Amino acid sequence: QLQLQESGPGLVKPSETLSLTCSVSGGSIRSSIYYWGWIRQPPGKGLEWIGSIHHSGNTYYNPSLNSRVTISVDTSMNQFSLNLTSVTAADTAIYYCARLLLAIDVWGKGTMVTVSS
Amino acid sequence: SSELTQDPAVSVALGQTVRITCQGDSLRSYYPSWYQQRPGQAPVVVIYGKNHRPSGIPDRFSGSSSGNTTSLTITGAQTEDEADYYCSSRVSSGYSWVFGGGTKLTVL
């Protein structure tokens, strides 16, 4: 059974870079039909799609975050990663990694990231 | 436009039928998906594509679409269905996605 696990710092200082990794187990990130993505949810608010990546490296980003976001994939480690630069308090959220095809059908449990000095 | 619009809150009496709707231009081109999120948990897909239910989702959940509107229907709502529900779809720019603002369902 495919499982996704987010990892990374739970606290990031304002203006610094938020970096998270999603480890994929029970399946290969090289599966050609799937995209892999990041979604976030600020406390008490709704879901926001951040971006998606294919194992080939093809990426799509939310236009509202495009200038600050980079998603990369490491097929040798069966992982993909999120970098979000110049963070502010507005980036405080639960960050989920997920698998995407016709739907977002597998989600990680999520990791809370707080932006604070 | 790449926005999806949902009513913030809906309520239903136990055992009755409730419809949660979502509107947006992307729904004219791409199938929707619906996600259930209980407090403190990650979302779970309950409907995707042309009314497909993933394994393990009760058959009281169903979906329908027309034009720029999609609906999630729960026939015979149960207490465990009380949750936030989000619609989503791909948008025109490749493999990009958008979410609705979410609907909080209360089962009375």
Coordinates of N, CA and C in Angstrom, one line a residue:
Chain A
Q1 N 0.8 -1.2 0.0 CA 0.0 0.0 0.0 C 0.9 1.2 0.0
L2 N 0.6 2.1 -0.9 CA 1.4 3.3 -1.1 C 1.2 4.2 0.2
Q3 N 2.4 4.7 0.7 CA 2.3 5.7 1.8 C 3.3 6.8 1.5
L4 N 2.8 8.0 2.0 CA 3.6 9.2 1.8 C 3.9 9.8 3.2
Q5 N 5.1 10.3 3.4 CA 5.5 10.8 4.7 C 6.3 12.1 4.6
E6 N 5.7 13.2 5.1 CA 6.4 14.5 5.1 C 7.4 14.6 6.2
S7 N 8.5 15.3 5.9 CA 9.5 15.5 7.0 C 10.2 16.9 6.7
G8 N 10.6 17.5 7.8 CA 11.3 18.8 7.7 C 11.0 19.6 9.0
P9 N 11.7 20.7 9.1 CA 11.6 21.6 10.3 C 10.1 22.0 10.5
G10 N 9.7 22.1 11.8 CA 8.4 22.5 12.2 C 8.4 24.0 12.4
L11 N 9.5 24.7 12.5 CA 9.6 26.1 12.7 C 10.6 26.7 11.8
V12 N 10.2 27.8 11.1 CA 11.1 28.5 10.2 C 11.0 30.0 10.5
K13 N 12.1 30.6 10.4 CA 12.1 32.1 10.7 C 11.6 32.9 9.4
P14 N 11.0 34.0 9.7 CA 10.5 34.9 8.6 C 11.7 35.2 7.7
S15 N 11.5 35.3 6.4 CA 12.4 35.6 5.3 C 13.3 34.4 4.9
E16 N 13.2 33.3 5.7 CA 14.1 32.2 5.4 C 13.3 31.2 4.4
T17 N 13.9 30.1 4.1 CA 13.4 29.1 3.2 C 12.8 27.9 3.9
L18 N 11.6 27.6 3.6 CA 10.9 26.4 4.1 C 11.3 25.2 3.2
S19 N 11.8 24.2 3.8 CA 12.2 23.0 3.0 C 11.5 21.7 3.6
L20 N 10.8 21.0 2.8 CA 10.2 19.8 3.2 C 10.5 18.7 2.2
T21 N 10.5 17.4 2.7 CA 10.7 16.3 1.8 C 9.5 15.3 2.0
C22 N 9.1 14.7 1.0 CA 8.1 13.6 1.0 C 8.7 12.3 0.6
S23 N 8.7 11.4 1.5 CA 9.2 10.0 1.2 C 8.1 9.1 0.8
V24 N 8.3 8.4 -0.3 CA 7.3 7.6 -0.9 C 7.6 6.1 -0.6
S25 N 6.7 5.3 0.0 CA 7.0 3.9 0.3 C 5.8 3.1 -0.2
G26 N 6.1 1.8 -0.6 CA 5.1 1.0 -1.1 C 4.8 1.1 -2.6
G27 N 5.6 1.9 -3.3 CA 5.4 2.1 -4.7 C 6.5 3.0 -5.2
S28 N 6.7 3.1 -6.5 CA 7.8 3.8 -7.1 C 7.3 5.2 -7.6
I29 N 8.1 6.2 -7.3 CA 7.9 7.5 -7.7 C 8.1 7.6 -9.3
R30 N 8.7 6.6 -9.8 CA 9.0 6.6 -11.3 C 7.8 6.2 -12.1
S31 N 6.6 5.8 -11.4 CA 5.4 5.4 -12.2 C 5.0 6.5 -13.1
S32 N 5.0 6.2 -14.4 CA 4.9 7.3 -15.4 C 3.6 8.0 -15.4
I33 N 2.5 7.4 -14.9 CA 1.2 8.1 -15.0 C 0.9 9.1 -13.9
Y34 N 1.7 9.1 -12.8 CA 1.3 9.9 -11.7 C 2.1 11.2 -11.6
Y35 N 1.5 12.2 -11.1 CA 2.2 13.4 -10.6 C 2.2 13.3 -9.1
W36 N 3.1 14.1 -8.5 CA 3.3 14.2 -7.1 C 3.2 15.6 -6.7
G37 N 2.6 15.9 -5.6 CA 2.4 17.3 -5.3 C 2.4 17.7 -3.8
W38 N 2.3 19.0 -3.6 CA 2.2 19.6 -2.3 C 0.9 20.4 -2.2
I39 N 0.3 20.3 -1.1 CA -0.9 21.1 -0.7 C -0.8 21.6 0.7
R40 N -1.3 22.8 1.0 CA -1.1 23.3 2.3 C -2.5 23.8 2.8
Q41 N -2.6 23.9 4.2 CA -3.8 24.3 4.8 C -3.5 25.1 6.0
P42 N -3.6 26.5 5.9 CA -3.4 27.3 7.1 C -4.4 26.9 8.2
P43 N -4.0 27.2 9.5 CA -4.9 26.8 10.6 C -6.3 27.4 10.4
G44 N -7.3 26.5 10.5 CA -8.7 26.9 10.4 C -9.2 27.3 9.0
K45 N -8.3 27.1 8.0 CA -8.7 27.6 6.7 C -8.7 26.4 5.7
G46 N -9.0 26.7 4.4 CA -9.1 25.7 3.4 C -7.8 25.2 2.8
L47 N -8.0 24.3 1.8 CA -6.8 23.7 1.2 C -6.3 24.6 0.0
E48 N -5.0 24.6 -0.2 CA -4.4 25.4 -1.3 C -3.4 24.5 -2.0
W49 N -3.6 24.3 -3.2 CA -2.6 23.5 -4.0 C -1.4 24.4 -4.3
I50 N -0.2 23.8 -4.0 CA 1.1 24.5 -4.1 C 1.7 24.2 -5.5
G51 N 1.8 23.0 -5.8 CA 2.5 22.6 -7.1 C 2.6 21.1 -7.2
S52 N 2.9 20.7 -8.4 CA 3.0 19.3 -8.8 C 4.2 19.0 -9.6
I53 N 4.8 17.8 -9.5 CA 5.9 17.4 -10.3 C 5.7 15.9 -10.8
H54 N 6.3 15.7 -12.0 CA 6.3 14.4 -12.6 C 7.8 13.9 -12.4
H55 N 7.9 12.5 -12.4 CA 9.3 12.0 -12.2 C 10.3 12.5 -13.3
S56 N 9.7 12.9 -14.4 CA 10.6 13.4 -15.5 C 11.1 14.8 -15.2
G57 N 10.6 15.4 -14.1 CA 11.0 16.8 -13.8 C 10.0 17.9 -14.2
N58 N 9.0 17.5 -14.9 CA 8.0 18.5 -15.4 C 7.2 19.0 -14.2
T59 N 7.1 20.3 -14.0 CA 6.5 20.9 -12.8 C 5.4 21.9 -13.2
Y60 N 4.5 22.0 -12.3 CA 3.4 23.1 -12.4 C 3.3 23.7 -11.0
Y61 N 3.2 25.0 -11.0 CA 3.1 25.7 -9.7 C 1.9 26.6 -9.6
N62 N 1.4 26.8 -8.4 CA 0.3 27.8 -8.2 C 0.8 29.2 -8.6
P63 N 0.1 29.9 -9.4 CA 0.6 31.2 -9.9 C 0.8 32.2 -8.7
S64 N 0.1 32.0 -7.7 CA 0.2 33.0 -6.5 C 1.5 32.7 -5.7
L65 N 2.1 31.5 -5.9 CA 3.3 31.2 -5.2 C 4.5 31.0 -6.2
N66 N 4.3 31.1 -7.4 CA 5.2 30.7 -8.5 C 6.6 31.2 -8.3
S67 N 6.7 32.5 -7.9 CA 8.1 33.1 -7.8 C 8.9 32.6 -6.6
R68 N 8.2 31.9 -5.6 CA 8.9 31.5 -4.4 C 9.0 30.0 -4.3
V69 N 8.4 29.2 -5.2 CA 8.3 27.8 -5.0 C 9.2 27.0 -6.0
T70 N 9.8 26.0 -5.5 CA 10.5 25.0 -6.3 C 10.2 23.6 -5.7
I71 N 9.7 22.7 -6.6 CA 9.5 21.3 -6.3 C 10.5 20.5 -7.1
S72 N 11.2 19.6 -6.5 CA 12.1 18.7 -7.2 C 11.9 17.3 -6.8
V73 N 12.5 16.4 -7.6 CA 12.3 15.0 -7.4 C 13.6 14.3 -7.3
D74 N 13.8 13.3 -6.5 CA 15.0 12.4 -6.4 C 14.5 11.0 -6.6
T75 N 14.6 10.5 -7.8 CA 14.0 9.2 -8.0 C 14.9 8.1 -7.3
S76 N 16.2 8.3 -7.1 CA 17.0 7.3 -6.5 C 16.6 7.1 -5.0
M77 N 16.1 8.2 -4.4 CA 15.7 8.1 -3.0 C 14.1 7.9 -2.9
N78 N 13.5 7.9 -4.0 CA 12.0 7.8 -4.0 C 11.4 8.9 -3.2
Q79 N 11.8 10.1 -3.4 CA 11.4 11.3 -2.7 C 11.2 12.5 -3.6
F80 N 10.3 13.4 -3.1 CA 10.3 14.7 -3.8 C 10.2 15.7 -2.7
S81 N 10.6 17.0 -3.1 CA 10.8 18.0 -2.1 C 10.2 19.3 -2.5
L82 N 10.0 20.1 -1.5 CA 9.4 21.5 -1.6 C 10.3 22.5 -1.0
N83 N 10.6 23.5 -1.7 CA 11.3 24.7 -1.2 C 10.4 25.9 -1.4
L84 N 10.2 26.7 -0.3 CA 9.4 27.9 -0.4 C 10.3 29.0 0.2
T85 N 10.6 30.0 -0.6 CA 11.5 31.0 -0.1 C 10.8 32.2 0.5
S86 N 11.6 33.0 1.2 CA 11.1 34.3 1.7 C 9.7 34.1 2.4
V87 N 9.7 33.2 3.4 CA 8.4 32.9 4.1 C 8.0 34.0 5.0
T88 N 6.7 34.1 5.2 CA 6.1 35.1 6.2 C 5.2 34.3 7.0
A89 N 4.5 34.9 8.0 CA 3.6 34.3 8.9 C 2.4 33.7 8.1
A90 N 2.1 34.2 6.9 CA 1.1 33.7 6.1 C 1.3 32.4 5.5
D91 N 2.6 31.9 5.6 CA 3.0 30.6 5.1 C 2.8 29.5 6.2
T92 N 2.4 29.9 7.4 CA 2.2 29.0 8.5 C 1.0 28.1 8.1
A93 N 1.2 26.8 8.1 CA 0.2 25.9 7.6 C 0.6 24.4 7.9
I94 N -0.4 23.5 7.7 CA -0.1 22.1 7.6 C 0.2 21.9 6.1
Y95 N 1.3 21.2 5.9 CA 1.8 20.9 4.5 C 1.6 19.4 4.3
Y96 N 0.9 19.1 3.2 CA 0.6 17.7 2.8 C 1.3 17.4 1.5
C97 N 1.9 16.2 1.4 CA 2.3 15.8 0.1 C 1.3 14.7 -0.4
A98 N 1.3 14.5 -1.7 CA 0.2 13.7 -2.2 C 0.5 13.2 -3.6
R99 N -0.2 12.2 -4.0 CA -0.1 11.6 -5.3 C -1.4 12.1 -6.1
L100 N -1.1 12.5 -7.4 CA -2.2 13.0 -8.2 C -2.3 12.3 -9.5
L101 N -3.5 12.0 -9.9 CA -3.8 11.6 -11.2 C -5.2 12.1 -11.6
L102 N -6.2 11.3 -11.6 CA -7.6 11.8 -11.8 C -8.1 12.5 -10.6
A103 N -7.5 12.2 -9.5 CA -7.8 12.8 -8.2 C -6.5 12.8 -7.4
I104 N -6.6 13.5 -6.2 CA -5.5 13.5 -5.3 C -5.8 12.3 -4.4
D105 N -5.3 11.1 -4.8 CA -5.8 9.9 -4.2 C -5.1 9.3 -3.0
V106 N -3.9 9.8 -2.8 CA -3.1 9.4 -1.7 C -2.5 10.6 -1.0
W107 N -2.7 10.8 0.3 CA -2.2 11.9 1.0 C -1.2 11.5 2.1
G108 N -0.2 12.3 2.4 CA 0.5 12.1 3.6 C -0.3 12.6 4.8
K109 N 0.2 12.3 6.0 CA -0.5 12.8 7.2 C -0.5 14.3 7.4
G110 N 0.5 14.9 6.8 CA 0.7 16.3 6.9 C 1.7 16.7 8.0
T111 N 2.4 17.8 7.8 CA 3.3 18.3 8.8 C 3.0 19.8 9.0
M112 N 3.0 20.2 10.3 CA 2.7 21.6 10.6 C 4.0 22.4 10.6
V113 N 4.0 23.5 9.8 CA 5.1 24.4 9.8 C 4.7 25.7 10.2
T114 N 5.4 26.2 11.2 CA 5.1 27.6 11.8 C 6.2 28.5 11.4
V115 N 5.8 29.7 10.9 CA 6.8 30.7 10.5 C 6.8 31.8 11.7
S116 N 7.9 31.8 12.4 CA 8.0 32.7 13.5 C 9.4 32.9 13.9
S117 N 9.7 34.1 14.4 CA 11.1 34.4 14.9 C 11.3 33.9 16.3
Chain B
S1 N -11.2 31.9 -15.4 CA -11.0 32.0 -13.9 C -10.6 30.6 -13.4
S2 N -9.8 30.5 -12.4 CA -9.4 29.2 -11.9 C -9.9 29.0 -10.5
E3 N -11.1 29.6 -10.1 CA -11.6 29.5 -8.8 C -12.8 28.6 -8.8
L4 N -13.0 27.9 -7.6 CA -14.1 27.1 -7.4 C -14.8 27.6 -6.1
T5 N -16.2 27.7 -6.2 CA -16.9 28.4 -5.2 C -17.9 27.3 -4.5
Q6 N -17.8 27.3 -3.2 CA -18.7 26.4 -2.4 C -19.4 27.2 -1.3
D7 N -20.6 26.8 -0.9 CA -21.2 27.3 0.2 C -20.4 27.0 1.5
P8 N -20.2 27.9 2.4 CA -19.4 27.7 3.6 C -19.9 26.6 4.5
A9 N -21.3 26.5 4.6 CA -21.8 25.6 5.6 C -23.1 25.0 5.1
V10 N -23.4 23.8 5.4 CA -24.7 23.1 5.1 C -25.0 22.2 6.3
S11 N -26.3 22.0 6.6 CA -26.7 21.1 7.6 C -27.7 20.1 7.1
V12 N -27.8 19.0 7.7 CA -28.7 17.9 7.3 C -29.2 17.1 8.5
A13 N -30.4 16.7 8.5 CA -30.9 15.9 9.6 C -30.4 14.4 9.4
L14 N -30.1 13.8 10.4 CA -29.7 12.4 10.4 C -30.6 11.5 9.5
G15 N -30.0 10.8 8.6 CA -30.7 10.0 7.7 C -31.3 10.6 6.5
Q16 N -31.2 11.9 6.4 CA -31.8 12.6 5.2 C -30.7 12.8 4.2
T17 N -31.1 13.4 3.0 CA -30.2 13.6 1.9 C -29.8 15.0 1.8
V18 N -28.5 15.2 1.5 CA -27.9 16.5 1.4 C -27.1 16.6 0.1
R19 N -27.1 17.8 -0.5 CA -26.3 18.1 -1.7 C -25.4 19.2 -1.4
I20 N -24.2 19.0 -1.7 CA -23.1 20.1 -1.6 C -22.7 20.5 -3.0
T21 N -22.7 21.7 -3.3 CA -22.4 22.1 -4.6 C -21.1 22.9 -4.7
C22 N -20.6 23.0 -6.0 CA -19.4 23.7 -6.3 C -19.5 24.2 -7.7
Q23 N -19.0 25.5 -7.9 CA -19.1 26.1 -9.2 C -17.8 26.6 -9.6
G24 N -17.5 26.5 -10.9 CA -16.3 27.1 -11.4 C -16.1 26.8 -12.9
D25 N -15.4 27.7 -13.6 CA -15.2 27.5 -15.0 C -14.4 26.3 -15.4
S26 N -13.5 25.9 -14.5 CA -12.6 24.7 -14.8 C -13.5 23.4 -14.9
L27 N -14.6 23.4 -14.3 CA -15.5 22.2 -14.3 C -16.1 22.0 -15.6
R28 N -16.1 23.0 -16.5 CA -16.6 22.8 -17.9 C -15.6 21.9 -18.7
S29 N -14.3 21.8 -18.2 CA -13.3 21.1 -19.0 C -12.7 19.9 -18.3
Y30 N -12.8 19.9 -17.0 CA -12.2 18.9 -16.2 C -13.1 18.3 -15.2
Y31 N -13.0 17.0 -15.0 CA -13.8 16.3 -14.0 C -13.5 16.8 -12.6
P32 N -14.5 16.9 -11.7 CA -14.2 17.3 -10.3 C -13.8 16.1 -9.5
S33 N -13.3 16.4 -8.3 CA -13.1 15.4 -7.3 C -13.5 16.0 -6.0
W34 N -14.0 15.2 -5.1 CA -14.5 15.6 -3.8 C -13.7 15.0 -2.6
Y35 N -13.4 15.8 -1.6 CA -12.6 15.3 -0.5 C -13.4 15.6 0.8
Q36 N -13.3 14.6 1.7 CA -13.8 14.7 3.0 C -12.7 14.9 4.0
Q37 N -12.8 15.8 4.9 CA -11.7 16.1 5.9 C -12.4 16.2 7.2
R38 N -12.1 15.2 8.0 CA -12.5 15.2 9.4 C -11.5 16.0 10.3
P39 N -11.9 16.5 11.4 CA -11.0 17.4 12.2 C -9.7 16.6 12.6
G40 N -8.6 17.3 12.3 CA -7.3 16.7 12.7 C -6.8 15.6 11.7
Q41 N -7.5 15.4 10.6 CA -7.1 14.3 9.7 C -6.8 14.9 8.3
A42 N -6.0 14.2 7.5 CA -5.8 14.5 6.1 C -7.1 14.3 5.3
P43 N -7.2 15.0 4.3 CA -8.4 14.8 3.4 C -8.4 13.4 2.8
V44 N -9.6 12.9 2.4 CA -9.7 11.6 1.8 C -10.6 11.8 0.6
V45 N -10.3 11.3 -0.6 CA -11.1 11.5 -1.8 C -12.3 10.6 -1.6
V46 N -13.5 11.1 -1.9 CA -14.8 10.3 -1.8 C -15.4 10.1 -3.1
I47 N -15.2 11.1 -4.1 CA -15.8 11.0 -5.4 C -14.7 11.6 -6.4
Y48 N -14.6 10.9 -7.5 CA -13.7 11.5 -8.5 C -14.2 11.1 -9.9
G49 N -13.7 11.9 -10.9 CA -14.1 11.6 -12.3 C -15.6 11.7 -12.5
K50 N -16.2 10.8 -13.3 CA -17.6 10.8 -13.6 C -18.3 10.0 -12.6
N51 N -18.3 10.4 -11.3 CA -19.0 9.7 -10.2 C -18.4 8.4 -9.9
H52 N -17.1 8.3 -9.7 CA -16.4 7.1 -9.2 C -16.1 7.3 -7.7
R53 N -16.4 6.2 -7.0 CA -16.1 6.1 -5.6 C -14.9 5.2 -5.4
P54 N -13.9 5.7 -4.7 CA -12.8 4.8 -4.3 C -13.2 3.7 -3.4
S55 N -12.4 2.6 -3.4 CA -12.7 1.5 -2.6 C -12.8 1.9 -1.1
G56 N -13.9 1.5 -0.4 CA -14.0 1.8 1.0 C -15.0 3.0 1.2
I57 N -15.3 3.7 0.2 CA -16.2 4.8 0.4 C -17.7 4.3 0.2
P58 N -18.5 4.6 1.2 CA -19.9 4.1 1.2 C -20.7 4.6 0.0
D59 N -21.6 3.7 -0.5 CA -22.3 4.1 -1.7 C -23.4 5.1 -1.5
R60 N -23.5 5.7 -0.3 CA -24.4 6.8 -0.1 C -23.8 8.1 -0.6
F61 N -22.5 8.1 -1.0 CA -21.9 9.2 -1.6 C -22.0 9.1 -3.1
S62 N -22.4 10.1 -3.8 CA -22.5 10.1 -5.2 C -22.2 11.6 -5.7
G63 N -21.8 11.6 -7.0 CA -21.5 12.9 -7.6 C -22.2 13.1 -8.9
S64 N -22.4 14.4 -9.3 CA -23.0 14.7 -10.6 C -22.5 16.1 -11.0
S65 N -22.5 16.3 -12.3 CA -22.0 17.6 -12.8 C -22.9 18.0 -14.0
S66 N -23.0 19.3 -14.2 CA -23.6 19.9 -15.3 C -23.1 21.3 -15.6
G67 N -22.5 21.5 -16.7 CA -21.9 22.8 -17.0 C -20.8 23.1 -16.1
N68 N -20.9 24.3 -15.4 CA -19.9 24.7 -14.5 C -20.2 24.4 -13.1
T69 N -21.1 23.5 -12.8 CA -21.5 23.1 -11.5 C -21.4 21.6 -11.2
T70 N -20.8 21.3 -10.1 CA -20.7 19.9 -9.7 C -21.4 19.7 -8.3
S71 N -21.9 18.6 -8.0 CA -22.5 18.3 -6.7 C -22.1 17.0 -6.1
L72 N -22.0 17.0 -4.8 CA -21.8 15.8 -4.0 C -23.0 15.6 -3.2
T73 N -23.6 14.4 -3.4 CA -24.8 14.1 -2.7 C -24.6 12.9 -1.7
I74 N -25.1 13.1 -0.5 CA -25.0 12.1 0.5 C -26.4 11.7 0.8
T75 N -26.8 10.4 0.4 CA -28.1 9.9 0.6 C -28.2 9.1 1.9
G76 N -28.9 9.7 2.9 CA -29.0 9.0 4.2 C -27.8 9.4 5.0
A77 N -27.6 10.7 5.3 CA -26.4 11.1 6.0 C -26.3 10.5 7.4
Q78 N -25.1 10.1 7.7 CA -24.8 9.5 9.0 C -23.9 10.5 9.9
T79 N -23.9 10.3 11.2 CA -23.1 11.2 12.1 C -21.7 11.2 11.6
E80 N -21.1 10.1 11.2 CA -19.7 10.1 10.8 C -19.4 10.9 9.5
D81 N -20.5 11.4 8.8 CA -20.3 12.2 7.6 C -20.1 13.6 8.0
E82 N -20.2 14.0 9.2 CA -20.0 15.4 9.6 C -18.5 15.7 9.5
A83 N -18.2 16.6 8.6 CA -16.8 16.9 8.2 C -16.8 18.1 7.3
D84 N -15.6 18.6 6.9 CA -15.5 19.6 5.8 C -15.3 18.8 4.5
Y85 N -16.0 19.4 3.5 CA -15.9 18.8 2.1 C -15.4 19.8 1.1
Y86 N -14.4 19.4 0.4 CA -13.8 20.3 -0.6 C -13.9 19.7 -2.0
C87 N -14.3 20.5 -3.0 CA -14.2 20.1 -4.3 C -12.9 20.6 -4.9
S88 N -12.5 19.9 -6.0 CA -11.2 20.2 -6.7 C -11.3 19.8 -8.1
S89 N -10.5 20.4 -8.9 CA -10.4 20.0 -10.3 C -9.0 20.5 -10.9
R90 N -8.6 19.9 -11.9 CA -7.5 20.4 -12.7 C -8.0 21.7 -13.3
V91 N -7.0 22.6 -13.7 CA -7.3 23.8 -14.4 C -6.6 23.8 -15.7
S92 N -6.8 24.8 -16.5 CA -6.4 24.8 -17.9 C -4.9 24.7 -18.1
S93 N -4.1 25.2 -17.2 CA -2.7 25.3 -17.4 C -2.0 24.0 -17.0
G94 N -2.1 23.0 -17.8 CA -1.4 21.7 -17.6 C -1.9 21.0 -16.4
Y95 N -1.0 20.5 -15.6 CA -1.3 19.6 -14.5 C -1.4 20.5 -13.2
S96 N -2.1 21.6 -13.3 CA -2.4 22.5 -12.1 C -3.7 22.1 -11.6
W97 N -3.9 22.4 -10.3 CA -5.1 22.1 -9.6 C -5.6 23.3 -8.8
V98 N -6.9 23.2 -8.5 CA -7.5 24.3 -7.7 C -8.5 23.6 -6.7
F99 N -8.7 24.2 -5.6 CA -9.7 23.7 -4.6 C -10.8 24.8 -4.4
G100 N -12.0 24.3 -4.0 CA -13.0 25.2 -3.5 C -12.7 25.5 -2.1
G101 N -13.4 26.5 -1.6 CA -13.1 27.0 -0.2 C -13.6 26.1 0.9
G102 N -14.3 25.0 0.5 CA -14.8 24.0 1.5 C -16.2 24.3 2.1
T103 N -16.9 23.2 2.4 CA -18.2 23.3 3.0 C -18.2 22.5 4.3
K104 N -18.6 23.1 5.4 CA -18.7 22.4 6.6 C -20.1 21.8 6.7
L105 N -20.1 20.5 6.8 CA -21.4 19.7 6.9 C -21.7 19.4 8.3
T106 N -22.8 19.8 8.8 CA -23.3 19.4 10.1 C -24.4 18.4 10.0
V107 N -24.4 17.3 10.7 CA -25.4 16.3 10.7 C -26.2 16.5 12.1
L108 N -27.5 16.9 12.0 CA -28.3 17.2 13.1 C -29.0 16.0 13.7

